[in-house]
Coordinates of C-alpha atoms in Angstrom, one line a residue:
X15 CA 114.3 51.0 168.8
X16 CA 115.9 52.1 172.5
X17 CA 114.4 50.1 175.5
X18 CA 114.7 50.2 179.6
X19 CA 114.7 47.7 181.6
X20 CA 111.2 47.8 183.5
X21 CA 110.3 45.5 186.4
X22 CA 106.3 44.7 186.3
X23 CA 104.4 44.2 190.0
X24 CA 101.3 42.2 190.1
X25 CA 98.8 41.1 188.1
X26 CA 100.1 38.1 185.8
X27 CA 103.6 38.9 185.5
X28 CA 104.2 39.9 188.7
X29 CA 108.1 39.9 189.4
X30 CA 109.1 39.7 185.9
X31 CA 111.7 41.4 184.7
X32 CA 111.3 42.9 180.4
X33 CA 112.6 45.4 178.5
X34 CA 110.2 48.1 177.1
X35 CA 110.5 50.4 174.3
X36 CA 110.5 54.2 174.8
X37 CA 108.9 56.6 173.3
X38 CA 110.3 59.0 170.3
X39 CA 111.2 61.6 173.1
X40 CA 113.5 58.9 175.0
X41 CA 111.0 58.2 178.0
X42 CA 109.5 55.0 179.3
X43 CA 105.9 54.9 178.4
X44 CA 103.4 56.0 181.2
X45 CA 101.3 53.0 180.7
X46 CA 101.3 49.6 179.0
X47 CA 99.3 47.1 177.8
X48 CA 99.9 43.5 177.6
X49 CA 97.2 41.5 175.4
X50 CA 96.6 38.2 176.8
X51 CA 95.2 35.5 174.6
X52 CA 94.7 31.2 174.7
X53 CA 92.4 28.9 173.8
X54 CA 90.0 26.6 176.1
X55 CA 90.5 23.1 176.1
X56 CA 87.2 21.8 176.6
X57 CA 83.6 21.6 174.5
X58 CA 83.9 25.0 173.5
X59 CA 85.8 25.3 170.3
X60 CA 86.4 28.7 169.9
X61 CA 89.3 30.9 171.6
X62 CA 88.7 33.0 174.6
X63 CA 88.6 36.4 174.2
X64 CA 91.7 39.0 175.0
X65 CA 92.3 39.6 177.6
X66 CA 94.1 43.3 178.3
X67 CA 96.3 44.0 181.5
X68 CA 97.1 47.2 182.2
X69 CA 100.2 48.7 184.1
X70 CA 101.4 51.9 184.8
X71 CA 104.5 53.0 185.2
X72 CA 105.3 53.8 188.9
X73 CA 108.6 54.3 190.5
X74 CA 112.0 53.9 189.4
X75 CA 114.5 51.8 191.5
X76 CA 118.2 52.8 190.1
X77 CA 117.9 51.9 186.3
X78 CA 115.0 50.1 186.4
X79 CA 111.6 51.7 185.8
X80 CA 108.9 50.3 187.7
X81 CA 105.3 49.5 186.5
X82 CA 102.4 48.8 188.8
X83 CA 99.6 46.6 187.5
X84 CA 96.1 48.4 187.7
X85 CA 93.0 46.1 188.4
X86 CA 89.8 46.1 185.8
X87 CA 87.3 48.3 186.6
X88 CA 84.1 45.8 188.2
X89 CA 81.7 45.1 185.5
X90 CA 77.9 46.6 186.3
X91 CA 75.5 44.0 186.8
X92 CA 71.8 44.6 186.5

């Protein structure tokens, strides 16, 4: 599968630098998720839950496509 460079800002991989896999026409995609997972170390013996970050793509700078990380929406509290 083809990829692009992309350069991710923010959120926790802010500054990183990845290729990304385009889509079946040949484009980056508009926005990507990256699953976050681990595990507690403490009396809780059960994983945390995923964790999803979301970026979207955002500029381009020469051959680089740039992604923007988008903040989750505040939960409602009662």
């Amino acid at each position: 599968m083809a990829a692009v460079e992309a350069w991710f800002l923010g959120g926790p991989v802010d500054g990183r630098r990845m290729p990304v896999e385009v889509t079946a026409d040949g484009r980056p995609p508009a926005v990507i998720k990256l699953p976050q997972t681990g595990f507690y170390v403490g009396p809780n013996d059960l994983p945390a839950p995923a964790v999803e970050h979301v970026y979207v793509l955002a500029d381009r700078f020469g051959d680089v496509e740039v992604y923007q990380y988008r903040q989750p929406a505040p939960e409602a509290t009662d």
